mmCIF file of C-alpha atoms in Angstrom:
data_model
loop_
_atom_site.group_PDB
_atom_site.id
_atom_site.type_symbol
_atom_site.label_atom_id
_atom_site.label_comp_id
_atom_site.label_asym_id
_atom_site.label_seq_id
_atom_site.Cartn_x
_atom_site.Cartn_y
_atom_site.Cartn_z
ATOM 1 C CA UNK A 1 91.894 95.325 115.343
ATOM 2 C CA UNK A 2 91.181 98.333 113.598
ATOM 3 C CA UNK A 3 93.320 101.784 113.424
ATOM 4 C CA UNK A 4 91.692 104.533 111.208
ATOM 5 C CA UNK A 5 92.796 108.610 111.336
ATOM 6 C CA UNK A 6 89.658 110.121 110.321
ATOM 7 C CA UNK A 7 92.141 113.452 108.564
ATOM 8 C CA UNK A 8 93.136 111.493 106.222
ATOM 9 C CA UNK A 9 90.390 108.213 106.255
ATOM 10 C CA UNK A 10 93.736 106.020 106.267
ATOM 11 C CA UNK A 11 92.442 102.901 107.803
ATOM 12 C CA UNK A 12 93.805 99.478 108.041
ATOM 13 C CA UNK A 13 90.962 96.974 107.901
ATOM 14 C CA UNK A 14 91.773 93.104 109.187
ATOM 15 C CA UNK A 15 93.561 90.956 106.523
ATOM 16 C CA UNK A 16 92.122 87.186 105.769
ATOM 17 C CA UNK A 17 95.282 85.527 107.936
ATOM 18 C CA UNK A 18 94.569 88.193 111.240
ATOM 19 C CA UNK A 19 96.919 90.742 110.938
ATOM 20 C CA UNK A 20 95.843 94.264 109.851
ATOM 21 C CA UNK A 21 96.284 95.890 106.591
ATOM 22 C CA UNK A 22 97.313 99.315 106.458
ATOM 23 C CA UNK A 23 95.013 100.881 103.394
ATOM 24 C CA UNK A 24 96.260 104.768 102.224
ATOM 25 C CA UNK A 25 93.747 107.470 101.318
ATOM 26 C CA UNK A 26 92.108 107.297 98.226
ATOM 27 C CA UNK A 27 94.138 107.842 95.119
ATOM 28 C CA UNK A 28 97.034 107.215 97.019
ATOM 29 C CA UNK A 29 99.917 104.616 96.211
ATOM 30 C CA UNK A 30 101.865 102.217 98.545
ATOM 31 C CA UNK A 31 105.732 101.850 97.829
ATOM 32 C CA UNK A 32 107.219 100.700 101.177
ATOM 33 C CA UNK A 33 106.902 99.298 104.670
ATOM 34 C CA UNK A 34 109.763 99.573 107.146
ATOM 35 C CA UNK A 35 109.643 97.414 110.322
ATOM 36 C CA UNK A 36 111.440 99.257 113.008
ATOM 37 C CA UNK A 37 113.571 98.680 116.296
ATOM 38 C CA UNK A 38 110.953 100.803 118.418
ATOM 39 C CA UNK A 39 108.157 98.240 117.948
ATOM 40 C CA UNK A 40 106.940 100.414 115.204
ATOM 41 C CA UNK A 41 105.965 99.842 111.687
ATOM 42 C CA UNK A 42 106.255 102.554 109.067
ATOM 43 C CA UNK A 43 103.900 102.897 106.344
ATOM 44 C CA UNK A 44 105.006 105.022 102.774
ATOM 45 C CA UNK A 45 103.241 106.277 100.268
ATOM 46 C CA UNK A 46 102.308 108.899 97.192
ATOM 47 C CA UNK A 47 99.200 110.469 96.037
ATOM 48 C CA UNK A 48 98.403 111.333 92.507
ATOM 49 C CA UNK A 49 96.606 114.922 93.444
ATOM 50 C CA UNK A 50 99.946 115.765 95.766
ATOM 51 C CA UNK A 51 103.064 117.780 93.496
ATOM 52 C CA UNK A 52 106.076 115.376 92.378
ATOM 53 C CA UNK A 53 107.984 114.488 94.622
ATOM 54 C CA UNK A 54 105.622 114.630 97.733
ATOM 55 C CA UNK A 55 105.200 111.896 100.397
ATOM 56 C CA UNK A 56 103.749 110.587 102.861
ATOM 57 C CA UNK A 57 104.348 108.335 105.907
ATOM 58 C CA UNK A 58 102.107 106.852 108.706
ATOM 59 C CA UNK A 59 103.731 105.200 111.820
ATOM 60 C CA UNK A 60 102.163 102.507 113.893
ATOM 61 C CA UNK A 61 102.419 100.971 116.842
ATOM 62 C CA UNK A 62 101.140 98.054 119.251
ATOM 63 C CA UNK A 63 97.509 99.654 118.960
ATOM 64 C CA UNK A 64 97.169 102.865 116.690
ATOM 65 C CA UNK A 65 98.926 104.976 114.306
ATOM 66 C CA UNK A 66 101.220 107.386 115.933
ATOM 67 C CA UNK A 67 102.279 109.978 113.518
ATOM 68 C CA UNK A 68 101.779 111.207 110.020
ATOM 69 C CA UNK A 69 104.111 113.418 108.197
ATOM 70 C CA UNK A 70 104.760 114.752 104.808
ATOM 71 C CA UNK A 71 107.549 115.782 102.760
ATOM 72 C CA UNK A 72 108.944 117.146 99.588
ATOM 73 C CA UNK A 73 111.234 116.351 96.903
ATOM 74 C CA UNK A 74 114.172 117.646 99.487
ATOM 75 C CA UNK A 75 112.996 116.087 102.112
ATOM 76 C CA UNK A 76 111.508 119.259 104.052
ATOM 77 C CA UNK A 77 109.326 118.422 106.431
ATOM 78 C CA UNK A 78 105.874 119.856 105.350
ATOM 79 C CA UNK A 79 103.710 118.928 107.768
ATOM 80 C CA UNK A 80 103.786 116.387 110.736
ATOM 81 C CA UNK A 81 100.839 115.209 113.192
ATOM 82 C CA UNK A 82 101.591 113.857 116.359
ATOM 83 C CA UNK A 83 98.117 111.705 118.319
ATOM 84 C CA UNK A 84 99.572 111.259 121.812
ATOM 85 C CA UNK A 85 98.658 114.558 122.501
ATOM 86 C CA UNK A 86 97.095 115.292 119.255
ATOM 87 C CA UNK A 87 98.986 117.974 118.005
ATOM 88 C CA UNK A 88 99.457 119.500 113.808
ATOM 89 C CA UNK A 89 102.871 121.378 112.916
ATOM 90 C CA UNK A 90 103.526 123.179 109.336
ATOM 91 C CA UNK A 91 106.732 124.496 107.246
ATOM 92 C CA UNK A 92 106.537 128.104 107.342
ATOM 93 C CA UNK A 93 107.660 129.035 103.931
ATOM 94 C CA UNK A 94 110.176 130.042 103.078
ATOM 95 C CA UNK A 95 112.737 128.776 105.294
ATOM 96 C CA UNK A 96 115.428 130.907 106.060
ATOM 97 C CA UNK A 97 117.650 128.073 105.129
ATOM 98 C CA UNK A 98 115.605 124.856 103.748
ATOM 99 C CA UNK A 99 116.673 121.506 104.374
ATOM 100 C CA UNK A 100 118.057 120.279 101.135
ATOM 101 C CA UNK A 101 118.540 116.903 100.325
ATOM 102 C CA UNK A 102 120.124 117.545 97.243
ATOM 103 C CA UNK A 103 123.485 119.306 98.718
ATOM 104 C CA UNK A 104 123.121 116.531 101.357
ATOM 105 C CA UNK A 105 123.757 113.934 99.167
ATOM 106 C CA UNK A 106 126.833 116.198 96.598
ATOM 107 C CA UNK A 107 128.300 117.913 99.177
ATOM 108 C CA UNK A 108 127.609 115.141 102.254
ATOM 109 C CA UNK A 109 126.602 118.004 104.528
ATOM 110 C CA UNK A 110 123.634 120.350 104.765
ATOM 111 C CA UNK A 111 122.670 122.907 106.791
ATOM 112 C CA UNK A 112 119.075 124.133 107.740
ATOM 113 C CA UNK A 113 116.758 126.984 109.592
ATOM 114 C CA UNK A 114 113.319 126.936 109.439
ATOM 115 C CA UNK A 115 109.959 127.930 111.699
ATOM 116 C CA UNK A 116 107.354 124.966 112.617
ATOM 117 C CA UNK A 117 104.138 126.831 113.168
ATOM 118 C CA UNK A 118 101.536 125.105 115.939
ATOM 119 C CA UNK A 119 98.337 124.657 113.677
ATOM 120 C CA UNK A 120 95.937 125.236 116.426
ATOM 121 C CA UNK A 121 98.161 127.393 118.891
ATOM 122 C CA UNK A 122 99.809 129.321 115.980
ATOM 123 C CA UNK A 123 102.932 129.054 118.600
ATOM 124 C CA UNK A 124 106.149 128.822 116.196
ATOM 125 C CA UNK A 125 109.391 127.284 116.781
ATOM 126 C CA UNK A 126 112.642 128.069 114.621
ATOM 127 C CA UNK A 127 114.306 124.781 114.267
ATOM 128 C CA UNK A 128 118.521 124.948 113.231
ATOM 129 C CA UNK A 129 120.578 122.324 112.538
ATOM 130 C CA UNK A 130 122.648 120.092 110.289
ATOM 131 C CA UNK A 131 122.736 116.485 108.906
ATOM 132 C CA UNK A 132 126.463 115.127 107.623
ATOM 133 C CA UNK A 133 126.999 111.530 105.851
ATOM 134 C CA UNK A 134 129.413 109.886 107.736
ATOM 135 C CA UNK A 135 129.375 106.591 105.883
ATOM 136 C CA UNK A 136 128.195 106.234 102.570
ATOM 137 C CA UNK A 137 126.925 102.383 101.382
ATOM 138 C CA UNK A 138 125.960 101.231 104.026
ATOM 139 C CA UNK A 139 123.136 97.861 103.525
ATOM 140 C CA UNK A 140 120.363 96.854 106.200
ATOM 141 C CA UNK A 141 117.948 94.426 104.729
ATOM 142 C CA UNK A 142 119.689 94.499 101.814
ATOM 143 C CA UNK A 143 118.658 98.397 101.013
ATOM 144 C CA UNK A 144 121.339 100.967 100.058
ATOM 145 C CA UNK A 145 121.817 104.022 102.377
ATOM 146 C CA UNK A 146 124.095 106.411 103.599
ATOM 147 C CA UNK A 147 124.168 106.647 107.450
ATOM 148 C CA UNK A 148 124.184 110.454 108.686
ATOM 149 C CA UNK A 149 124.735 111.806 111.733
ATOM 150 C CA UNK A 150 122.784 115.272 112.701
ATOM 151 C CA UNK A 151 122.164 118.007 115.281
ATOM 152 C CA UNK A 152 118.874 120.170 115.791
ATOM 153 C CA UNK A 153 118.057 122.929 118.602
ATOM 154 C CA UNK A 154 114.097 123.941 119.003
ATOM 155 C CA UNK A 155 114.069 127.455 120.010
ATOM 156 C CA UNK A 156 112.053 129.818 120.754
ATOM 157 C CA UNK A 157 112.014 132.903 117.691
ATOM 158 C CA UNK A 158 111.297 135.537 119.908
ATOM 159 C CA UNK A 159 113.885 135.265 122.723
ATOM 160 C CA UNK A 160 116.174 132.709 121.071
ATOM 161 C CA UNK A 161 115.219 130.364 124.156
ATOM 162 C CA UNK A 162 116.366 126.521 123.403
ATOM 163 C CA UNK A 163 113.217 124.540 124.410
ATOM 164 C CA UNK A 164 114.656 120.810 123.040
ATOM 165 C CA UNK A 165 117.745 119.384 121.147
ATOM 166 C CA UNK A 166 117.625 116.767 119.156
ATOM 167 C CA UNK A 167 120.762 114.533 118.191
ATOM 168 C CA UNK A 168 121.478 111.147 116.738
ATOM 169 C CA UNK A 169 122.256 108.962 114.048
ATOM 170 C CA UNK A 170 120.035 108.400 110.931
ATOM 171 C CA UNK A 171 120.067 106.902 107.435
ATOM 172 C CA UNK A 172 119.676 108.621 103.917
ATOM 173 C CA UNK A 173 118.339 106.913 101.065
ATOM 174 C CA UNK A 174 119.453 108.410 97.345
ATOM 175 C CA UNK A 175 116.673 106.358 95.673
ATOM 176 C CA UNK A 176 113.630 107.093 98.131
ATOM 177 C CA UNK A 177 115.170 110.921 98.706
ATOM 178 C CA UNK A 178 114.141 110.885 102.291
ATOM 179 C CA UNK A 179 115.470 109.697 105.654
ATOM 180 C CA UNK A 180 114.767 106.573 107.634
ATOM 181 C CA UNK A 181 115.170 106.633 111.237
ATOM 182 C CA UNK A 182 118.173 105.817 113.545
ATOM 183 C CA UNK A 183 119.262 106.197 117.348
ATOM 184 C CA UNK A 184 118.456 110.225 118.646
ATOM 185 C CA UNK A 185 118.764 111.547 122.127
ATOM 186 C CA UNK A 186 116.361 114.503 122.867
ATOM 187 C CA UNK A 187 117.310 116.693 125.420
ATOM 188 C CA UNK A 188 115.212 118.947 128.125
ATOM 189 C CA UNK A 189 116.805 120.904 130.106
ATOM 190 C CA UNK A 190 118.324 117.336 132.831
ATOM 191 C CA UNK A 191 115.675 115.255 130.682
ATOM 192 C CA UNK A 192 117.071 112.979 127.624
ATOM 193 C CA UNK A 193 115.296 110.025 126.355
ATOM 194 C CA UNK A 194 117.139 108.049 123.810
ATOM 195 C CA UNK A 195 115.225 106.337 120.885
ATOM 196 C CA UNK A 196 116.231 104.293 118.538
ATOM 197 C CA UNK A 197 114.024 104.137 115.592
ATOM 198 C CA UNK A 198 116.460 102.144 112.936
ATOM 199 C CA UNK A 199 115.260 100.053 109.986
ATOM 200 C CA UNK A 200 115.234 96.258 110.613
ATOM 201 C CA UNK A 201 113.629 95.142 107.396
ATOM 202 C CA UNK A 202 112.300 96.642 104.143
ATOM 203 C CA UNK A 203 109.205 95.094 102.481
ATOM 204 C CA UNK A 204 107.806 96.104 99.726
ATOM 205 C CA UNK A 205 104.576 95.728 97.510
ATOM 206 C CA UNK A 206 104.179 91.910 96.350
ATOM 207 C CA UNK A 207 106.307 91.037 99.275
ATOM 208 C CA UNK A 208 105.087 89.192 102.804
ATOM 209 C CA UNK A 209 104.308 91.915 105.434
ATOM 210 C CA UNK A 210 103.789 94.702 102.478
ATOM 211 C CA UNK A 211 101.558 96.803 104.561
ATOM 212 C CA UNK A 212 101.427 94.973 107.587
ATOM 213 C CA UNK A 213 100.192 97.043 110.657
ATOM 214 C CA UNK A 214 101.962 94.656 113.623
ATOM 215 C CA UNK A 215 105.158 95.863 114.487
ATOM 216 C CA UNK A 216 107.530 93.002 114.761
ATOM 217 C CA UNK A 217 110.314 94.441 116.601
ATOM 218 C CA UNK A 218 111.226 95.910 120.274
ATOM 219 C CA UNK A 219 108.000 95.737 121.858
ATOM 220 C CA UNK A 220 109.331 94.436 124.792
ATOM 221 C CA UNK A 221 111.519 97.011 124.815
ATOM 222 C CA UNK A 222 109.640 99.316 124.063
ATOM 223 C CA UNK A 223 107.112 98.564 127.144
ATOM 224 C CA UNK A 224 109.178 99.110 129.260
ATOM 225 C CA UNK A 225 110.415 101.995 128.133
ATOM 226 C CA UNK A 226 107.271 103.350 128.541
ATOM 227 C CA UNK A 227 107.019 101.739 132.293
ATOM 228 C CA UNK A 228 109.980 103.755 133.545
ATOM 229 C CA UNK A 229 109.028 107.071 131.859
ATOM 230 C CA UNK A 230 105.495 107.050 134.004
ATOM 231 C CA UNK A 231 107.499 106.974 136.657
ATOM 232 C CA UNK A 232 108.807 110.389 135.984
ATOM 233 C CA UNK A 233 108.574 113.566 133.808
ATOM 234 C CA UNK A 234 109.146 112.832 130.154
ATOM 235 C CA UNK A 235 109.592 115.635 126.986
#
């Protein structure tokens, strides 16, 4: 097996006992892996030519990588791309209201309105919403985090339209300043799907699985998930 993005010529090359390495760009530094409950494995890192307090993170699944996205110091999303349908989205700055991880984690709520901007179709969509700690030390894998609960609504700018809403449970990490994934509900119109992306373990570097590009956990699941969504329409 062999999963490479060609953007960013992140590749993971086969590892000596069979299962893949994930390898970052050049000049780029591993910190973390997080195997997750949606038989995906999460991939974190840092580049030296990026600002402070950028990162990045790659998710994988059964065959490929999924997703790439990049954030800041506050955990604003910067830039995201999607591969199944290929698809870029940037932070048009500045945000009316900017996600801020720093009142997130004094005042345990923040608020947030921003446009995502379509790379290719220049279509934007002003995203408004709010994440609130709801319980603070919480421990999976023996990691400290805060577990947050949030609301977002995808609407159109021009006519106000909501095209999606997003909803769930996540987890916020004071030392990593970012989120890790939890149990959201996205909403269509009469279409939800419910996902549930929450850490199971946290490896990393020096530790067995650092880097590891098999997820371990859900893929069951997760198949048949995927079975019963071909069998209808699906956001």
């Amino acid at each position: 097996m062999k999963v490479c993005v060609v953007i960013f010529a992140v590749c993971a090359s086969p590892a000596l006992a069979g299962d893949p390495v994930f390898t970052p760009p050049a000049g780029c530094t591993g910190f973390l892996t997080v195997q997750q409950a949606n038989c995906k494995v999460a991939q974190y890192w840092t580049c030296e030519k990026d600002p402070d307090g950028i990162q990045w993170r790659a998710d994988i699944g059964q065959t490929s990588v999924t997703y790439l996205g990049k954030i800041d110091a506050e955990a604003q999303w910067l830039e995201s791309y999607d591969f199944s349908p290929s698809r870029q989205t940037n932070l048009q700055q500045p945000a009316t209201d900017p996600a801020n991880l720093t009142e997130l984690l004094a005042t345990g709520v923040d608020s947030y309105d921003f446009i995502i901007v379509d790379a290719k179709t220049q279509q934007r969509t002003r995203v408004v919403g709010y994440d609130r700690i709801v319980e603070y030390n919480v421990t999976v894998d023996g990691e400290p985090l805060h577990r947050t609960e949030f609301s977002a609504r995808f609407v159109n700018p021009g006519s106000n339209t909501a095209l999606l809403e997003v909803s769930g449970r996540e987890y916020v990490s004071a030392k990593h300043r970012r989120f890790f994934g939890g149990t959201r509900t996205r909403e269509m119109g009469d279409r939800k799907v419910v996902v549930d992306s929450s850490p199971i373990e946290f490896i990393y570097p020096g530790e067995d699985g650092f880097f590891a590009s098999t997820p371990l956990y859900g893929c069951s699941l997760e198949m048949a998930s995927l079975s019963a969504a071909l069998k209808g329409p699906m956001p």
